[in-house]
mmCIF file of C-alpha atoms in Angstrom:
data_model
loop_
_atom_site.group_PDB
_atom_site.id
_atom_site.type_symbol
_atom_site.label_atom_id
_atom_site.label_comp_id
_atom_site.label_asym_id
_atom_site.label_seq_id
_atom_site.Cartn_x
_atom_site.Cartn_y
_atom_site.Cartn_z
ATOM 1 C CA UNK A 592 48.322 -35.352 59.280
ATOM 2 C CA UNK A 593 47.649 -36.891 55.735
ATOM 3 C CA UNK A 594 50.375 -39.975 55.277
ATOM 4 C CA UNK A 595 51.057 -43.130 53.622
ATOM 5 C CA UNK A 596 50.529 -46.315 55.746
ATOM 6 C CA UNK A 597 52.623 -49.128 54.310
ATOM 7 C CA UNK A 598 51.857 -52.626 54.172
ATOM 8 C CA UNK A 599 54.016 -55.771 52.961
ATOM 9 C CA UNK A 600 52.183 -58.861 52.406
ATOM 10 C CA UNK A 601 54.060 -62.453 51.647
ATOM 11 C CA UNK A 602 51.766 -63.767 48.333
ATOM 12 C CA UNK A 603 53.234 -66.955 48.914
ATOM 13 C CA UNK A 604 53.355 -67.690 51.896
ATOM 14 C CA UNK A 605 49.002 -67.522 52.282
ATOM 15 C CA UNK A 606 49.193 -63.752 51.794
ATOM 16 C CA UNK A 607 50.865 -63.364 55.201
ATOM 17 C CA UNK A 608 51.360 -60.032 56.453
ATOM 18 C CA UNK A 609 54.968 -58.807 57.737
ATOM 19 C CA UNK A 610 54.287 -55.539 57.785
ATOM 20 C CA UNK A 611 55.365 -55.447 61.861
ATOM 21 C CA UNK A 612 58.676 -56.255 61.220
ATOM 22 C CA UNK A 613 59.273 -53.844 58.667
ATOM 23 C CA UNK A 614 61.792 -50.675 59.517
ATOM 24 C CA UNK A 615 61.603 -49.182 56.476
ATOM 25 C CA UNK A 616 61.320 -49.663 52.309
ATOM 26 C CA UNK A 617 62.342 -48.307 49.320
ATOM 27 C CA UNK A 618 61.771 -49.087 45.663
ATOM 28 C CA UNK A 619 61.704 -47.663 41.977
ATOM 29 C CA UNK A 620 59.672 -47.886 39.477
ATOM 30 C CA UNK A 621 59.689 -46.899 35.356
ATOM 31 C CA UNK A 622 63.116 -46.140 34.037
ATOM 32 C CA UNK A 623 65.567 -42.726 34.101
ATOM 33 C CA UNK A 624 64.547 -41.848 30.180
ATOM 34 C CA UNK A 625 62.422 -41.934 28.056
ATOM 35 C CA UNK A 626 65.093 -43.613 25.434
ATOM 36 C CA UNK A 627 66.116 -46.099 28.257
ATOM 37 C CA UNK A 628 65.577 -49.526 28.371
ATOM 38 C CA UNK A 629 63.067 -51.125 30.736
ATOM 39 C CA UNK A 630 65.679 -52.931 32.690
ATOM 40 C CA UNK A 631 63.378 -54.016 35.775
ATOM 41 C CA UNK A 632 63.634 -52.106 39.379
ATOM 42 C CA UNK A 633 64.089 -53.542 42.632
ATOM 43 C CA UNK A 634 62.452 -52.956 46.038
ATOM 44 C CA UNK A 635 64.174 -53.316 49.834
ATOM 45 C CA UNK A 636 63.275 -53.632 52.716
ATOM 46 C CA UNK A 637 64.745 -53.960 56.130
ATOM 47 C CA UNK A 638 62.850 -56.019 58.828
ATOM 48 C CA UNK A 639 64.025 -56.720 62.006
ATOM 49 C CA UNK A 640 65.904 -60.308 62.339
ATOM 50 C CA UNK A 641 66.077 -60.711 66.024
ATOM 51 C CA UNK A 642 64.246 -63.996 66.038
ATOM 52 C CA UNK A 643 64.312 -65.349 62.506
ATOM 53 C CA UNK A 644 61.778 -62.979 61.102
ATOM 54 C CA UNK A 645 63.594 -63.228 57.783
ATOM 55 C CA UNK A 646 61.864 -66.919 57.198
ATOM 56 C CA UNK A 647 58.631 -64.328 56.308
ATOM 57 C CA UNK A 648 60.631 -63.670 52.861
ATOM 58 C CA UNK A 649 62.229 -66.866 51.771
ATOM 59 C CA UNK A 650 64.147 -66.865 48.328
ATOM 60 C CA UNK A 651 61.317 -66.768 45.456
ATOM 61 C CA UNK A 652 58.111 -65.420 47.728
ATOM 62 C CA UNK A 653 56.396 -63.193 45.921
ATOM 63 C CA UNK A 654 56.224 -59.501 47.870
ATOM 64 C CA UNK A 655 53.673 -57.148 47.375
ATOM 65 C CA UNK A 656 54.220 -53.423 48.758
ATOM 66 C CA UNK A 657 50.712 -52.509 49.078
ATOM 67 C CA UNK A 658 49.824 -48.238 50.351
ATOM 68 C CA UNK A 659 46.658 -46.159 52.143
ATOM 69 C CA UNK A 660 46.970 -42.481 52.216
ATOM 70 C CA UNK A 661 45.174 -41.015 54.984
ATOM 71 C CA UNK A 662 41.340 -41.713 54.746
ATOM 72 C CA UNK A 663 41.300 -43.468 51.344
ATOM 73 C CA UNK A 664 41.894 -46.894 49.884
ATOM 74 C CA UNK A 665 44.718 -49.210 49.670
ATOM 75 C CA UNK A 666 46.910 -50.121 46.051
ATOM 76 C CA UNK A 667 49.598 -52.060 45.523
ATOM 77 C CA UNK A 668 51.997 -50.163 44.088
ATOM 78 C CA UNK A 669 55.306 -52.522 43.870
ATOM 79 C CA UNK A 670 55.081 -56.584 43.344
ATOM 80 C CA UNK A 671 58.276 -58.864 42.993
ATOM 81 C CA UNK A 672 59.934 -62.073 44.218
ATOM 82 C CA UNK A 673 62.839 -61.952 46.747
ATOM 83 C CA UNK A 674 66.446 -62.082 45.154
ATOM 84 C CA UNK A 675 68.660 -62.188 47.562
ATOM 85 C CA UNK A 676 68.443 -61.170 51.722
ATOM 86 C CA UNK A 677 71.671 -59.700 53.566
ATOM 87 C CA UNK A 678 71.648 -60.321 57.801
ATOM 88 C CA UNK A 679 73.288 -57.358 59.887
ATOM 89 C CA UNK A 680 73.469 -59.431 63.149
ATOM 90 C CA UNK A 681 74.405 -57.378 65.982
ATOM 91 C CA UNK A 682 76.842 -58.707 68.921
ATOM 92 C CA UNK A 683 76.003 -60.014 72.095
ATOM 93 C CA UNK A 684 72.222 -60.621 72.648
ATOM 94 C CA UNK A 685 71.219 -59.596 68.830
ATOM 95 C CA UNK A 686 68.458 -57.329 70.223
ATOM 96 C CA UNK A 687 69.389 -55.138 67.232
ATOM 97 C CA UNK A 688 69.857 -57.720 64.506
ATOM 98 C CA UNK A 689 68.308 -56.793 61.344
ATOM 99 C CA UNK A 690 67.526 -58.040 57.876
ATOM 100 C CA UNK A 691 67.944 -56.419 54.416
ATOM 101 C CA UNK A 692 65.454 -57.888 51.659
ATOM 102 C CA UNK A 693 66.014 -57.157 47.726
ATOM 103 C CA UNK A 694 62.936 -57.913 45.951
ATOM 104 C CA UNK A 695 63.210 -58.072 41.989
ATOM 105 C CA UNK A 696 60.120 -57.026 39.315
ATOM 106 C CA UNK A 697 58.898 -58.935 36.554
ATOM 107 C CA UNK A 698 61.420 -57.032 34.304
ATOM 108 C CA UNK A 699 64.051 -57.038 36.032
ATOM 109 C CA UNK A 700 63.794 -61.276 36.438
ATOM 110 C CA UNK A 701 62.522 -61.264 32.221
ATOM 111 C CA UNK A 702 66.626 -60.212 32.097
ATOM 112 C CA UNK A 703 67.889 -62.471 34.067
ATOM 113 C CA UNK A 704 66.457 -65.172 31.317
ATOM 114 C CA UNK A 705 67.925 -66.541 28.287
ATOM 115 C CA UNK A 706 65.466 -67.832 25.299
ATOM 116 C CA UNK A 707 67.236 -71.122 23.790
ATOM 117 C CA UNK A 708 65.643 -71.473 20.648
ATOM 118 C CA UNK A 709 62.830 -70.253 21.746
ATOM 119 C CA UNK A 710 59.658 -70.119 18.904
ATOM 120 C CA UNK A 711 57.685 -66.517 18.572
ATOM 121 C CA UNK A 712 54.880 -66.882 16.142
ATOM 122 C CA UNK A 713 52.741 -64.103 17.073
ATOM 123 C CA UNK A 714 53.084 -60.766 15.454
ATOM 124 C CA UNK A 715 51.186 -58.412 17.287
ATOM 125 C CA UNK A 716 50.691 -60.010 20.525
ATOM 126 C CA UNK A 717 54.491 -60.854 21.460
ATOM 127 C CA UNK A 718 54.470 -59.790 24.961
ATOM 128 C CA UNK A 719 51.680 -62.227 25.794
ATOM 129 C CA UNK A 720 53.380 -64.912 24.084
ATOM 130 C CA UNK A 721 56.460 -63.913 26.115
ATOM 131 C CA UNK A 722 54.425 -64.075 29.659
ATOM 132 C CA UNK A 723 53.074 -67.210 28.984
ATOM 133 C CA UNK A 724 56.250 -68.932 28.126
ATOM 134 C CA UNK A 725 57.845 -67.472 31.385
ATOM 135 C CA UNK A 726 56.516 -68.320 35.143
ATOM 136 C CA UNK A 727 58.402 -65.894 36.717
ATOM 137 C CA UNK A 728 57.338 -62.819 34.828
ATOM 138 C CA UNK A 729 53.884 -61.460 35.023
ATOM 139 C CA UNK A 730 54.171 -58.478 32.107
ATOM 140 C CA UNK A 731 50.155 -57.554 31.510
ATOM 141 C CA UNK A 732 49.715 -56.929 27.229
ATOM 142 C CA UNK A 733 45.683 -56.186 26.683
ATOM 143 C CA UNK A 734 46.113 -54.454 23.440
ATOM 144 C CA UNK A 735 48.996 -55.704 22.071
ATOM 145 C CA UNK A 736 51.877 -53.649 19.800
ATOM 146 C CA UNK A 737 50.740 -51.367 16.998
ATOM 147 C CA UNK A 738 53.772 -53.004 14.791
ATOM 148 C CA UNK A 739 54.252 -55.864 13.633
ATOM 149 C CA UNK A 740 56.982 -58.040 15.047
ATOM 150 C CA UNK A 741 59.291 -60.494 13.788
ATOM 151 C CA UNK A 742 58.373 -64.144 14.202
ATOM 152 C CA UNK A 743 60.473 -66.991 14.980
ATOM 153 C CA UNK A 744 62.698 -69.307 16.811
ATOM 154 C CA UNK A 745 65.184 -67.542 19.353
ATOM 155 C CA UNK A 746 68.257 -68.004 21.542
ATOM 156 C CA UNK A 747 68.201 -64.466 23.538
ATOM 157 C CA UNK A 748 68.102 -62.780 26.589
ATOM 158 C CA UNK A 749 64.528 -61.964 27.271
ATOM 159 C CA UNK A 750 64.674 -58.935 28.766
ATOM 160 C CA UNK A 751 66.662 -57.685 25.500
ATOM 161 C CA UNK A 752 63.888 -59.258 23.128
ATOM 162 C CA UNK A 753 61.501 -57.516 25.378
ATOM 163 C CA UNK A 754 63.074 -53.955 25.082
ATOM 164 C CA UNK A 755 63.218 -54.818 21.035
ATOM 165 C CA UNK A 756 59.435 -55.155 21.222
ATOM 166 C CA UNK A 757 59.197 -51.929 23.019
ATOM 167 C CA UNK A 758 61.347 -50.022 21.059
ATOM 168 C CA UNK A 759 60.041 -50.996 17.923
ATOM 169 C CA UNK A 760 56.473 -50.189 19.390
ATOM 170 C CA UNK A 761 57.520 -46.920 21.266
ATOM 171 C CA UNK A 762 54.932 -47.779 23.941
ATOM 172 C CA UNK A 763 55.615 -47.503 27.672
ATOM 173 C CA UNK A 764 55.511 -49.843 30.470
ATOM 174 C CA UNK A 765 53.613 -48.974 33.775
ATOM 175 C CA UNK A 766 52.475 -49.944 36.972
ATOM 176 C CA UNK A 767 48.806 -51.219 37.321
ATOM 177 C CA UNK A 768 48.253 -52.216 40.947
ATOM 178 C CA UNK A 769 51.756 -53.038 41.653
ATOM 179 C CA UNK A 770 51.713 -55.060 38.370
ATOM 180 C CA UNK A 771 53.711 -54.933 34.982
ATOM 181 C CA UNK A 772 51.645 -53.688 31.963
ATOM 182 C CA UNK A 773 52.268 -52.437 28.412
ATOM 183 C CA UNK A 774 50.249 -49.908 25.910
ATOM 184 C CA UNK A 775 51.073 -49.374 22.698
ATOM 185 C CA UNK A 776 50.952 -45.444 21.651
ATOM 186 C CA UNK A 777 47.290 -46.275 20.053
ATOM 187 C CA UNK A 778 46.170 -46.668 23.833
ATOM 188 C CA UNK A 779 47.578 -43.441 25.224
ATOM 189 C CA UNK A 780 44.676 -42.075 25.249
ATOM 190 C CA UNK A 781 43.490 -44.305 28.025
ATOM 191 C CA UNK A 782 45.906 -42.797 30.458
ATOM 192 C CA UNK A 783 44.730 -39.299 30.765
ATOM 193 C CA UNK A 784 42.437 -39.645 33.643
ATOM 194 C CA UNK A 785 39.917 -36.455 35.117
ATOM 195 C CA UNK A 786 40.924 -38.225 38.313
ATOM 196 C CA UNK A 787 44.851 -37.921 38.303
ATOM 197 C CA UNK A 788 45.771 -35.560 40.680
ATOM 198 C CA UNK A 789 47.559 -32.156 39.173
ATOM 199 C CA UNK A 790 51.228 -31.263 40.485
ATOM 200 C CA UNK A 791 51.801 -27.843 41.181
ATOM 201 C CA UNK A 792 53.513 -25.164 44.065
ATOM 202 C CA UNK A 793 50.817 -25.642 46.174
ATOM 203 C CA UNK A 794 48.560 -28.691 47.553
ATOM 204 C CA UNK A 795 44.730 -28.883 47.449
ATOM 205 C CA UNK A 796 42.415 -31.490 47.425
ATOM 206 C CA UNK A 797 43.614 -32.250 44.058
ATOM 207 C CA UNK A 798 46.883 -31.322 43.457
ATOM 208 C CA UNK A 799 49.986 -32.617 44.842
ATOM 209 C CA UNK A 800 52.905 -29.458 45.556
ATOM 210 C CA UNK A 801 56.368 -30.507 45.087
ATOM 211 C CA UNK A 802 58.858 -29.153 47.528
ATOM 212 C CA UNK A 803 61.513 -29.615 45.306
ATOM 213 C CA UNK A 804 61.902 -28.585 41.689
ATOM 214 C CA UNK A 805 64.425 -29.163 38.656
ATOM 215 C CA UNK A 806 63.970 -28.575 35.108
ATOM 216 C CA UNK A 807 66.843 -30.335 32.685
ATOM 217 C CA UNK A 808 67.007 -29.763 28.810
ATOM 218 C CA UNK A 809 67.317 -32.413 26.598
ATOM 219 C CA UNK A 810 70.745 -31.564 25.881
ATOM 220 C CA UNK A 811 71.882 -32.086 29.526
ATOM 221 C CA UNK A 812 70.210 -35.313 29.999
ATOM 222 C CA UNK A 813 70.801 -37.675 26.365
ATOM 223 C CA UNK A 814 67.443 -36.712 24.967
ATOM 224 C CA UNK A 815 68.502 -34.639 22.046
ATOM 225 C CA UNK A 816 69.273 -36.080 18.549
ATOM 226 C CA UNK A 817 69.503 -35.441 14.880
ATOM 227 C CA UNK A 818 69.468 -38.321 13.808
ATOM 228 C CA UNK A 819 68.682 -41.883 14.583
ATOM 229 C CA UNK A 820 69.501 -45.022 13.068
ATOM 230 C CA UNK A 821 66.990 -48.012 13.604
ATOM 231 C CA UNK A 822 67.973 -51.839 13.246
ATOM 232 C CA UNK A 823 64.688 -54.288 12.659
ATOM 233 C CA UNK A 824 64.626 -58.034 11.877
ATOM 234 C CA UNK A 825 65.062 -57.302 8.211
ATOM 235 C CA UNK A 826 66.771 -53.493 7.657
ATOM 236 C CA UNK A 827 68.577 -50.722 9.229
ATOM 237 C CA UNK A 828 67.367 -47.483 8.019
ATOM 238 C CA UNK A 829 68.815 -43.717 9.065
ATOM 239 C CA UNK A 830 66.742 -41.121 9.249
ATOM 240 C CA UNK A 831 67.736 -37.014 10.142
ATOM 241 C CA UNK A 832 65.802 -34.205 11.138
ATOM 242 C CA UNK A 833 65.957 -30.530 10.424
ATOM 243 C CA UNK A 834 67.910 -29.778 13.351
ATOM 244 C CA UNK A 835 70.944 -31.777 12.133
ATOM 245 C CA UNK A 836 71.753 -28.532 10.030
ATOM 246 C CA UNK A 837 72.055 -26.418 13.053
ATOM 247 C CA UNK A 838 73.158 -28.381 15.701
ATOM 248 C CA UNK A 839 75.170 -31.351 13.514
ATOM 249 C CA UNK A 840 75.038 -34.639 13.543
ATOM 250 C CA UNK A 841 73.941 -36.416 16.926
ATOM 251 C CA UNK A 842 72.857 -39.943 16.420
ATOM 252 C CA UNK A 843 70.341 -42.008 18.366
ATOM 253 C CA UNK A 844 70.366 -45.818 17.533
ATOM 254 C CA UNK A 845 68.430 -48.611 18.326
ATOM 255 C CA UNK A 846 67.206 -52.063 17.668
ATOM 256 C CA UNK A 847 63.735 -53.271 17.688
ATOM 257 C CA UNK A 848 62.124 -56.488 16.875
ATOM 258 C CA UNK A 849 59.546 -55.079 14.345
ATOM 259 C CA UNK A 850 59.490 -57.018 10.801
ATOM 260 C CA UNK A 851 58.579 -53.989 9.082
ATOM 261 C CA UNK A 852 58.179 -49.826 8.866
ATOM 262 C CA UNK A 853 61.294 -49.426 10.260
ATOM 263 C CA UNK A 854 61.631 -46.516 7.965
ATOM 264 C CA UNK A 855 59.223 -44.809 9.992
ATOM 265 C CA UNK A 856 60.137 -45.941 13.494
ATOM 266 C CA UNK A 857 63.927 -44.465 12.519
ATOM 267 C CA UNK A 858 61.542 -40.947 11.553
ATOM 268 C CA UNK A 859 60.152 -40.596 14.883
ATOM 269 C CA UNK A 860 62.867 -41.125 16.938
ATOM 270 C CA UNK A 861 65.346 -38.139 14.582
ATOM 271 C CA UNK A 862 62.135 -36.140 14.812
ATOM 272 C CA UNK A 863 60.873 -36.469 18.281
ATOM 273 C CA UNK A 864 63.734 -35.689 19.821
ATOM 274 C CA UNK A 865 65.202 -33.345 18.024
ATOM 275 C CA UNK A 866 64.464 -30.239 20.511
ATOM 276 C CA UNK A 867 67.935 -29.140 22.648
ATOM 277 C CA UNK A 868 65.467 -27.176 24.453
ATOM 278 C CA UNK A 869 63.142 -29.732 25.905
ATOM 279 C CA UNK A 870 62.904 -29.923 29.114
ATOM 280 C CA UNK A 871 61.732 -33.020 31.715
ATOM 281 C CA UNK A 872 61.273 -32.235 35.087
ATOM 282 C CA UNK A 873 62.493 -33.846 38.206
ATOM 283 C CA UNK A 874 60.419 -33.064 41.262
ATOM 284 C CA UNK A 875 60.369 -34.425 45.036
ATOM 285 C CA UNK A 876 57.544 -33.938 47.855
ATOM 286 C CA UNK A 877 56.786 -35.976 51.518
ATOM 287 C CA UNK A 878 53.517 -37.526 51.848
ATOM 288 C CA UNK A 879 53.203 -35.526 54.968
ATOM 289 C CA UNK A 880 52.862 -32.593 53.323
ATOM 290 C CA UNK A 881 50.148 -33.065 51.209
ATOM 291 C CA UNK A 882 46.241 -32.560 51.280
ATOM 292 C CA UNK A 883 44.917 -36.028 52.593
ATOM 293 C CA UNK A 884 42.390 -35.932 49.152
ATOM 294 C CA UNK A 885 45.577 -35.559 46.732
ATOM 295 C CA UNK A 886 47.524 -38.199 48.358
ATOM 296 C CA UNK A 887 44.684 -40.820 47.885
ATOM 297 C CA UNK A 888 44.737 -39.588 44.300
ATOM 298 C CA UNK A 889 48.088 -39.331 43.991
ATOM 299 C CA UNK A 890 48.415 -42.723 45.548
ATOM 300 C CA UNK A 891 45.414 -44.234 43.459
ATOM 301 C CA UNK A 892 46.395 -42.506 39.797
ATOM 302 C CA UNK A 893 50.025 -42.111 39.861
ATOM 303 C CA UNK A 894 51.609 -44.384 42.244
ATOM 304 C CA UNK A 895 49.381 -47.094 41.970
ATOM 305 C CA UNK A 896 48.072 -46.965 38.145
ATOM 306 C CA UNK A 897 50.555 -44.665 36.455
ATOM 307 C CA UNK A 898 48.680 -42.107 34.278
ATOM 308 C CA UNK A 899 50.073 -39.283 32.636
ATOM 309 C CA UNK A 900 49.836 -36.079 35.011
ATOM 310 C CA UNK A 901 49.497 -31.948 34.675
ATOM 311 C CA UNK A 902 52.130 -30.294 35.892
ATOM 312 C CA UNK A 903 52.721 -26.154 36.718
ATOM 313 C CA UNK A 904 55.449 -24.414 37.063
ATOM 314 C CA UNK A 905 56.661 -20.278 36.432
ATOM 315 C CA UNK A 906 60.253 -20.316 35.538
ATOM 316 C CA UNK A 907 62.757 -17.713 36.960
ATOM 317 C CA UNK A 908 61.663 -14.063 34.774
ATOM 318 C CA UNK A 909 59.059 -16.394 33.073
ATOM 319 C CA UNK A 910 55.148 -16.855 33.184
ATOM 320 C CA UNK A 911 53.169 -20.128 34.142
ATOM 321 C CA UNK A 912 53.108 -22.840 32.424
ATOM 322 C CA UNK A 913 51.140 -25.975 32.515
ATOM 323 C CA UNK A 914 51.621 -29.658 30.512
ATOM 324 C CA UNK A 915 51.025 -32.873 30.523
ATOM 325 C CA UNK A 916 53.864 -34.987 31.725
ATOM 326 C CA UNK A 917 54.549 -38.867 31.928
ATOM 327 C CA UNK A 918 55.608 -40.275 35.372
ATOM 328 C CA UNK A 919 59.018 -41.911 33.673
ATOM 329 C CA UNK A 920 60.467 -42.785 37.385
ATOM 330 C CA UNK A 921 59.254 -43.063 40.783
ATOM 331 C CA UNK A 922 61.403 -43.743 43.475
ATOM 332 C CA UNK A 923 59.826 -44.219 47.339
ATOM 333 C CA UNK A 924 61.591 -43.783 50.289
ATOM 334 C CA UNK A 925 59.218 -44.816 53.075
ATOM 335 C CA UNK A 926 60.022 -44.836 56.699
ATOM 336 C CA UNK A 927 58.125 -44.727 60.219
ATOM 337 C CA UNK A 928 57.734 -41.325 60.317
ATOM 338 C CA UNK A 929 57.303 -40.068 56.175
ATOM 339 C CA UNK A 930 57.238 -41.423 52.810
ATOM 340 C CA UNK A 931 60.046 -39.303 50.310
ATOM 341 C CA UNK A 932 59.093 -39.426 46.813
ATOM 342 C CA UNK A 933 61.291 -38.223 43.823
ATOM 343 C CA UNK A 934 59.630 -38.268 39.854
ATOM 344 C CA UNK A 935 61.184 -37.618 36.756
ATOM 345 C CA UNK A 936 58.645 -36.189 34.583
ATOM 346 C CA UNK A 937 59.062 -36.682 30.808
ATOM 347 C CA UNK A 938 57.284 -34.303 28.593
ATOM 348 C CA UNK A 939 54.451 -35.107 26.240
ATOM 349 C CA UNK A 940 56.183 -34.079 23.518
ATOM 350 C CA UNK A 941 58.314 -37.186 23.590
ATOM 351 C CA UNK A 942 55.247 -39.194 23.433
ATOM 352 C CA UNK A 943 53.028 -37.636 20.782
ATOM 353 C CA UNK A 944 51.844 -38.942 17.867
ATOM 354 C CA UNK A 945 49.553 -37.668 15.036
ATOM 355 C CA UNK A 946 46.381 -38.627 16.523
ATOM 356 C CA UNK A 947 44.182 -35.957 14.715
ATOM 357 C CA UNK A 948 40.803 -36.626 16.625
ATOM 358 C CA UNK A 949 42.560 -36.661 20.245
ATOM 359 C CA UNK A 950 42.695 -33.340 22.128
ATOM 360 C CA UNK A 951 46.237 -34.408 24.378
ATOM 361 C CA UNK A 952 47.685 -36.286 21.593
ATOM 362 C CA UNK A 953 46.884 -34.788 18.508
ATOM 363 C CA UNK A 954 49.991 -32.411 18.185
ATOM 364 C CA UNK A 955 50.413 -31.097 15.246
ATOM 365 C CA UNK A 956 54.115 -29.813 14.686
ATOM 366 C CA UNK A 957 55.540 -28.728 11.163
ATOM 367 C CA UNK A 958 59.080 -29.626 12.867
ATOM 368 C CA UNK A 959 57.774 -32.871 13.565
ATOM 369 C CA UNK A 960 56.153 -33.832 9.921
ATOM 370 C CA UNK A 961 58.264 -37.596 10.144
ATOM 371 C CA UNK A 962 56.389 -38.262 13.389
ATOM 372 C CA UNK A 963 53.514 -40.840 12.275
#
């Protein structure tokens, strides 16, 4: 039976493993939009505290959550330091005494940080700067932003400056091996992978089938605006879209750290998503149910190194229809016997950009003309 073996492995303390203690884990990664903030995600776990097994996960150990599917190879998947631990000691004897362990990511620690005047001189590569200042974040930035952001000296929460940078950017955050990395939209093009494994009703050696399935329109779930108002280091511009004559005025605003086209950034977002009709998907499935091939995919591509996916579905009355869909949020349930996950997928069509000479990204939309 194809299945998830979990591992948890103490970095700190000589990369010991804890894994026998363990009764079960959860964790989250991404964020529940695609106009949220990154606000960071935790993981728990609950060991068994019988003897003291909790001195495995000390205050400030870095955790890694590390995964095999059946047959394949083992990723990390979720990486943190330990927050805070909570002891259910049982009466009499304590044979059932149990620990629970919250482990925080490199986001969610960047916002528990305050910048006092704090210098940024680096207009493109920000993020780096950011991670280098900070011990306890490890946020990966390779490429940089595609905008320009404003330079200076700071007093601010750093998880706020952080979500400026990625606003202004409109680049995503994902997991690479359990890490925290950013790419600009320039580098989208590096996350469509032949190898990502395909979601669809059915498994097979390369697709994953969901055993649950929800489809939400933009207008149920705060992803449908007319117009958006954008606040940079220097303007605030307002933009609207077409759809503002139709549906009224629905404003999106934001503010971003860029020093400059924030004309443009404030075009996007009224443009891209401007759609009532959009829909993102929210699908769950059991690693127990799976073809042993498509977990290790699934577990290598998407869980691991998040990628955007294909995803199939035939609506009620309708035909089948296949996309491309960004992983926005994970969330991992993982127990003895079967590891739950739940996605929300967010459509490509939040993510687009007029990249003429790419076949995924090079949508062309007359209802989109601001998008640049």
């Amino acid at each position: 039976m194809p299945k998830l073996t979990w591992e948890i492995i103490n970095y700190t303390q000589s990369n010991l493993d804890i894994t026998q203690y363990v009764r079960s884990l959860n964790f989250t990664l991404g964020r529940p939009s695609a106009l949220s903030p990154y606000s960071g995600n935790t993981a728990t776990i609950t060991i068994t505290n019988t003897a003291d097994q909790v001195q495995y996960a000390e205050i400030n150990d870095t955790i890694r959550l590390r995964a095999t599917a059946t047959g394949g190879t083992a990723f990390f998947s979720f990486i943190g330091k330990v927050a805070s631990r909570n002891f259910q000691d049982q009466p009499g004897n304590a044979n059932n005494s149990t620990a629970t362990i919250l482990i925080n990511d490199s986001l969610l620690q960047a916002g528990m940080a305050n910048f006092v005047a704090q210098s940024l001189s680096s207009t493109y590569l920000q993020i780096s700067q950011i991670d280098t200042v900070l011990s306890q974040i490890n946020i990966g930035d390779n490429y940089g932003t595609d905008a320009a952001m404003s330079v200076g000296t700071f007093t601010v929460n750093v998880g706020q400056r952080l979500n400026e940078i990625f606003a202004g950017d409109r680049g995503v955050i994902l997991n690479g091996g359990g890490d925290t990395n950013y790419y600009p939209p320039s580098k989208f093009g590096n996350l469509i992978n032949a190898n990502s494994p395909t979601f669809g009703r059915t498994t097979s050696a390369t697709q994953i089938a969901y055993q649950s399935f929800d489809r939400v329109e933009a207008a149920s779930n705060s992803l449908f605006y007319t117009q958006a108002t954008v606040t940079g280091s220097a303007s605030t511009e307002t933009k609207t879209s077409a759809a503002l004559t139709t549906y009224g005025t629905r404003t999106f605003t934001a503010t971003t750290a860029q020093s400059n086209l924030v004309s443009e950034t404030a075009e996007w977002y009224a443009n891209a998503f401007s759609n009532p009709n959009t829909e993102s998907v929210n699908i769950s499935f059991t690693d127990i149910a799976q073809n042993a091939a498509a977990l290790n995919l699934f577990n290598w591509q998407v869980l691991a190194n998040t990628r955007f996916a294909q995803l199939s579905y035939t609506p009620p009355g309708g035909v089948s229809t296949t996309g491309y869909y960004w992983p926005e949020q994970i969330t991992v349930n993982a127990t003895p016997a079967q590891t739950a996950i739940t996605m929300l997928m967010t459509p490509l069509t939040y993510y687009a950009n007029f990249i003429l000479n790419d076949a995924v990204f090079g949508v062309l939309d007359t209802d989109r003309l601001g998008v640049v």
